[in-house]
Short mmCIF file of C-alpha atoms in Angstrom, two decimals:
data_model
loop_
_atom_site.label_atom_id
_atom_site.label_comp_id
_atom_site.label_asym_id
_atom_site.label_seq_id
_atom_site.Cartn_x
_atom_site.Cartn_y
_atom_site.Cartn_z
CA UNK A 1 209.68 109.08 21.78
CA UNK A 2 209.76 111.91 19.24
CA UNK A 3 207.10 112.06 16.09
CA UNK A 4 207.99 113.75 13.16
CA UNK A 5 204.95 115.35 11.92
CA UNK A 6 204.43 117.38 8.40
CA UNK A 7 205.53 121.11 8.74
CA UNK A 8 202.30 123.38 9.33
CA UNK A 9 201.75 127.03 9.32
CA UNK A 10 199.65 127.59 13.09
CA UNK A 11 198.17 130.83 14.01
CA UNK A 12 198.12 132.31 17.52
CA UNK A 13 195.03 131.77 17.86
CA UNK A 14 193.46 130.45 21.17
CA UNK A 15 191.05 127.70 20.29
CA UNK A 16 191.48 124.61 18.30
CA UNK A 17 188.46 124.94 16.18
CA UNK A 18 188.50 128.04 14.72
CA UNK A 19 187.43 128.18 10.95
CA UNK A 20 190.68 130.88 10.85
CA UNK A 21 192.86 128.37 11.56
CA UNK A 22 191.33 125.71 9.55
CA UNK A 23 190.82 127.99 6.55
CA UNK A 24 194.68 129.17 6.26
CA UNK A 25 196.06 125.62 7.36
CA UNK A 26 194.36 124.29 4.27
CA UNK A 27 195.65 127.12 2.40
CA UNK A 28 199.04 126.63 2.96
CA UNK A 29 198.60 122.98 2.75
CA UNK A 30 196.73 122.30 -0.84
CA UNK A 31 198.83 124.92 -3.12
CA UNK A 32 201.53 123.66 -5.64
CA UNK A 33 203.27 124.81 -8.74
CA UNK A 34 203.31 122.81 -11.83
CA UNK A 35 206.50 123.01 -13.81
CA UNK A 36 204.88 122.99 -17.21
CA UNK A 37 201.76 125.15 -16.49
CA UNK A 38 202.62 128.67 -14.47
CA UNK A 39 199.35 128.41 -12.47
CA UNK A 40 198.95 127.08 -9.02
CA UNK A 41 197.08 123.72 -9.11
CA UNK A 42 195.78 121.39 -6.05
CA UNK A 43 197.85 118.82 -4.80
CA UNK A 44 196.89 115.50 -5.73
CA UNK A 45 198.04 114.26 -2.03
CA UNK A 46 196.75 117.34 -0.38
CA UNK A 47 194.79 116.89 3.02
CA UNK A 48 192.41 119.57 4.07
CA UNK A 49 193.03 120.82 7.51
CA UNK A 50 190.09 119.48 9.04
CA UNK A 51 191.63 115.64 7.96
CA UNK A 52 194.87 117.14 9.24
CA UNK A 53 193.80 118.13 11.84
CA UNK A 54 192.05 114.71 12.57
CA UNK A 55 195.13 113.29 11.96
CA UNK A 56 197.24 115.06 14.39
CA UNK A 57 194.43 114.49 17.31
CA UNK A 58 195.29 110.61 16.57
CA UNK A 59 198.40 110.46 16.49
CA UNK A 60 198.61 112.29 20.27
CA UNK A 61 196.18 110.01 21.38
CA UNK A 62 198.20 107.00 20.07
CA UNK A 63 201.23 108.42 21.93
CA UNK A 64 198.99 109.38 25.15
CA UNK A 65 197.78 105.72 25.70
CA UNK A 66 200.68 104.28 25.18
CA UNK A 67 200.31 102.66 21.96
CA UNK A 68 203.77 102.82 20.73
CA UNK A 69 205.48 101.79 23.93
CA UNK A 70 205.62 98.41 22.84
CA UNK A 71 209.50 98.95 22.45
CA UNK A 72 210.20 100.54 25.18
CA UNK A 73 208.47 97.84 27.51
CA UNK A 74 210.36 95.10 25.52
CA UNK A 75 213.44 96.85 26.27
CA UNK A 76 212.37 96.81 29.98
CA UNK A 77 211.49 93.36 29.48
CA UNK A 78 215.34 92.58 28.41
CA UNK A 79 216.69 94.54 31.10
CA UNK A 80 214.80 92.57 33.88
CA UNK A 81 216.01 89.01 32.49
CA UNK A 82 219.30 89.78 32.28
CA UNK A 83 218.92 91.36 35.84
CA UNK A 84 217.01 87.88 37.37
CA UNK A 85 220.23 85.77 35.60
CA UNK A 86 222.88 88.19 37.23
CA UNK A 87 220.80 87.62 40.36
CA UNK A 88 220.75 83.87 40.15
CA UNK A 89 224.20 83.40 38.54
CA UNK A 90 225.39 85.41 41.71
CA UNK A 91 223.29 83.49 44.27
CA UNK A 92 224.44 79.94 42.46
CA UNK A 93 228.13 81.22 43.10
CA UNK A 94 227.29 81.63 47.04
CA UNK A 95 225.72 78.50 47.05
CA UNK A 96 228.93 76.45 45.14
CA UNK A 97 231.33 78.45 47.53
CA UNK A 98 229.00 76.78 50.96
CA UNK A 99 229.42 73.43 48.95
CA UNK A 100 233.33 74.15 48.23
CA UNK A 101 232.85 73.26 44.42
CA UNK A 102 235.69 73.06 42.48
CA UNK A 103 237.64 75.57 41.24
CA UNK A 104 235.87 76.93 37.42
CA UNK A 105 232.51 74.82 38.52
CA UNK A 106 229.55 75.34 35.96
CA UNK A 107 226.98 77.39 36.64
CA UNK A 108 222.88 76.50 36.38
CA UNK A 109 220.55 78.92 35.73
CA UNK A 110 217.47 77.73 36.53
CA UNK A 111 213.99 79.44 35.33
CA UNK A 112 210.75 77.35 35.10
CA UNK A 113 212.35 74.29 32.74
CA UNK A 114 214.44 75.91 31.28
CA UNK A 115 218.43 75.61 32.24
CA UNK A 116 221.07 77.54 31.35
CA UNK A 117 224.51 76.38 31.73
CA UNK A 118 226.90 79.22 32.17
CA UNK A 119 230.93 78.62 31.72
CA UNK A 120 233.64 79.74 30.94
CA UNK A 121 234.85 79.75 27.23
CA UNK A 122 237.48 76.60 27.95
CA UNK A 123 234.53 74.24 28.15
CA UNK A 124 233.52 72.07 24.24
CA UNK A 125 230.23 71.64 24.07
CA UNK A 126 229.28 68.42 22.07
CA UNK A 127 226.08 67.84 19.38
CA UNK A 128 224.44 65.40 22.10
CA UNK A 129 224.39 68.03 24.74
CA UNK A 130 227.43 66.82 26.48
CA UNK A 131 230.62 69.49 28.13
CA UNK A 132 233.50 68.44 28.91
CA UNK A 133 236.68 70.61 29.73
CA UNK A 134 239.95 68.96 29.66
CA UNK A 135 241.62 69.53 33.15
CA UNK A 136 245.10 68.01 32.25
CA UNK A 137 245.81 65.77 29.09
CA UNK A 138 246.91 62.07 29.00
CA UNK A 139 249.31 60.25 26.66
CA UNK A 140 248.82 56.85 24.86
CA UNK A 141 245.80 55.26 23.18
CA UNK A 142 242.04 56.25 23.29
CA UNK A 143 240.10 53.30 24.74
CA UNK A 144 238.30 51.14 22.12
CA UNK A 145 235.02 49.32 22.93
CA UNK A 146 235.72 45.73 24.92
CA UNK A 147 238.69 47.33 26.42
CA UNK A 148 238.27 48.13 30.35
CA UNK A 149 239.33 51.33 31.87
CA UNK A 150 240.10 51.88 35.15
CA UNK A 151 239.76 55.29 36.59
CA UNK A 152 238.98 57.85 39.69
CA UNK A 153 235.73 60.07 39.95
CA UNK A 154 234.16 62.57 41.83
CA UNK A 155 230.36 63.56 41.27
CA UNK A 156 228.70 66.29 41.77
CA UNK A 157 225.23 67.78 41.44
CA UNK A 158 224.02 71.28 40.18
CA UNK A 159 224.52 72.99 43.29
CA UNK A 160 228.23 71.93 43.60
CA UNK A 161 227.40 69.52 46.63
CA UNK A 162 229.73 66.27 46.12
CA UNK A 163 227.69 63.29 45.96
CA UNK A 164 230.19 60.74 45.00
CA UNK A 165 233.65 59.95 45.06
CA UNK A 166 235.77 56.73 44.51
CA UNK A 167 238.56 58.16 46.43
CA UNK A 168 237.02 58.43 49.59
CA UNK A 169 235.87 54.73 48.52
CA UNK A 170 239.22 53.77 48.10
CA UNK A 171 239.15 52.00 44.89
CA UNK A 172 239.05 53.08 41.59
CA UNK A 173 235.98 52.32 39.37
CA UNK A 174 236.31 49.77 35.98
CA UNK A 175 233.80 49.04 32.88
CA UNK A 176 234.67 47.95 29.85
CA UNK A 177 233.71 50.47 26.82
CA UNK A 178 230.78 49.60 24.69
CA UNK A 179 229.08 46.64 26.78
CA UNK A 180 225.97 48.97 27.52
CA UNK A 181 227.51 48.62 31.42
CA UNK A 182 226.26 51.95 32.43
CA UNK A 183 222.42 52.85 32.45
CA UNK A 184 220.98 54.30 30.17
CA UNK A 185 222.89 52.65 27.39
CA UNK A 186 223.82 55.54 25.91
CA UNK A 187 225.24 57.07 28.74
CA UNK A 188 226.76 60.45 29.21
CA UNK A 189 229.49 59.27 31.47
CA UNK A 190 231.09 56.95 28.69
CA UNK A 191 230.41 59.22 25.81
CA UNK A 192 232.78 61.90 27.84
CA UNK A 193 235.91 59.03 28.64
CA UNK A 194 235.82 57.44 25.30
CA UNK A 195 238.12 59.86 23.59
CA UNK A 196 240.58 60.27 26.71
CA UNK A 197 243.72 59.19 27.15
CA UNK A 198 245.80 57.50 30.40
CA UNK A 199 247.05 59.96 33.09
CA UNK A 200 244.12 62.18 31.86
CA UNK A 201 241.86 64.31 33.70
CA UNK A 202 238.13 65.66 32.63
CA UNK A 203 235.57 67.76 33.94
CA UNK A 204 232.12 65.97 32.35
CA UNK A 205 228.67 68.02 32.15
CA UNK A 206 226.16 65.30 31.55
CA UNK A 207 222.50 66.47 30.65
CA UNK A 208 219.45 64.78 32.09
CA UNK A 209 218.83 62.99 28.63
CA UNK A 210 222.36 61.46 29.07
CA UNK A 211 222.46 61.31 32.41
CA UNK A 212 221.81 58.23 35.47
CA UNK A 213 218.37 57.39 36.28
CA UNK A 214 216.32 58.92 39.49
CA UNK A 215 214.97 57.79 42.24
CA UNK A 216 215.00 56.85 45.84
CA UNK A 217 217.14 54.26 45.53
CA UNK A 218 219.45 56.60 43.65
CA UNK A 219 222.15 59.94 44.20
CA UNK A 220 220.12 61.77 42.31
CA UNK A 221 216.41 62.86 42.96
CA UNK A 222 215.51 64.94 40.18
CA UNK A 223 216.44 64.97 36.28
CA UNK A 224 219.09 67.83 36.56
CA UNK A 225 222.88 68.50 35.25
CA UNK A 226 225.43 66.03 36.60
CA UNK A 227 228.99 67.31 37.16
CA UNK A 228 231.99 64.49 37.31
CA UNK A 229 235.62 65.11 37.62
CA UNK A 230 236.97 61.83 36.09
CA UNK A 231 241.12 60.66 35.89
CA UNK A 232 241.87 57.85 33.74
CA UNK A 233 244.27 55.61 35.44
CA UNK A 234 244.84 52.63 32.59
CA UNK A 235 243.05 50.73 29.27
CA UNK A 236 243.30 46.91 29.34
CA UNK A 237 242.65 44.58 26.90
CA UNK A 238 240.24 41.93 27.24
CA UNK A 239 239.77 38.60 26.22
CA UNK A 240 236.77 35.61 27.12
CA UNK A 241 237.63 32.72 28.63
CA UNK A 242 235.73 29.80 28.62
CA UNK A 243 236.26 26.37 31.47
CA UNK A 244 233.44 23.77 30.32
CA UNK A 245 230.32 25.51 31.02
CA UNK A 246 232.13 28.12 32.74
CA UNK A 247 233.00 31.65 30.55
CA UNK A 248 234.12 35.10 31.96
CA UNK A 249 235.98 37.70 30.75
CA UNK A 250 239.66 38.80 31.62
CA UNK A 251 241.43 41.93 31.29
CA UNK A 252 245.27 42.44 31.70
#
């Protein structure tokens, strides 16, 4: 750091507090000419040398102790986070490769509670906190609520370890939109398949607010990120019947 101190005339001579130096410091300092009077006259913001003097002595001890390094250590404070998220981006990338994540898989930075999801600039990022990324568009109508869709899934979790998948089950997965079927009510998952269309596929970043609940008795054993590839396979209308005391509801 350089400090730009007044211009002062300093004599050769070896100790700080000689009364030469002091005398023709405050010499050179306190003398001005007045443009309407042709006589030297004092300065009214002249500083005798011994204030000078004082001044200078302060200011190199402010730069000794380190007083105005604040900057520079909150520049080295920005260089080390970015260094720990390179760090962890790269050792989130190993981990997703062990896990064989998909292709363009999100990215969690993790430090204390706070997450940061890194991806790349394809993915829309919702006001509730949701992500999607459109993998391959559908054709035909949007689902409406009390319509049933049918569709495929894969889950994952933040580490891009599978934890769910209705193909290896076999069988698609159906709910009906806007029935509250999913916990909580206003789930993540449906929020992200409302607006698709048949023969579409979605990538689905669900936040912990929107996300499933926890537990043992659960996939998931901490409030984190979920990660579901979903394909919509059909939208059926629905109707109730009702047999006597009997009523259900059936979806072509």
């Amino acid at each position: 750091m350089m400090l730009c101190l007044a211009d002062t005339t300093l004599l050769s001579h070896p100790h700080w507090n000689s009364p030469l130096r002091q005398r023709n410091f405050s010499s050179t300092r306190c003398n001005s000419f007045h443009p309407f009077n042709n006589k030297l006259r004092r300065s009214s913001s002249c500083v005798d040398g011994k204030g000078e003097l004082k001044r200078r002595y302060i200011l190199f001890f402010l730069v000794q102790t380190g007083v105005f390094a604040s900057s520079s250590a909150f520049g080295s404070t920005n260089s080390k986070r970015l260094y720990d998220e390179r760090r962890l981006l790269e050792q989130n990338k190993r981990v997703q490769k062990a896990n064989n994540a998909p292709q363009d898989f999100p990215n969690f930075i993790r430090q204390g509670f706070e997450v940061q999801v890194v991806t790349s600039g394809d993915y829309v990022k919702c006001d509730s906190g949701l992500i999607y990324l459109d993998i391959r568009v559908g054709n035909g109508e949007q689902p409406k609520d009390g319509q049933q869709v049918t569709f495929h899934y894969v889950g994952y979790n933040e580490s891009g370890r599978r934890i769910d998948s209705t193909y290896l089950q076999g069988s698609p997965a159906k709910i009906r939109m806007g029935t509250k079927a999913l916990v909580p009510d206003d789930s993540g998952f449906e929020k992200g398949i409302q607006d698709m269309k048949p023969g579409g596929k979605r990538r689905i970043i669900i936040p912990p607010e929107l996300g499933p609940p926890v537990g043992p008795s659960t996939f998931f054993s901490s409030k984190q990120f979920e990660v579901f590839d979903v394909e919509l396979l059909s939208v059926q209308d629905c109707q109730r019947r009702t047999i006597g005391f009997y009523s259900d509801v059936i979806c072509n």
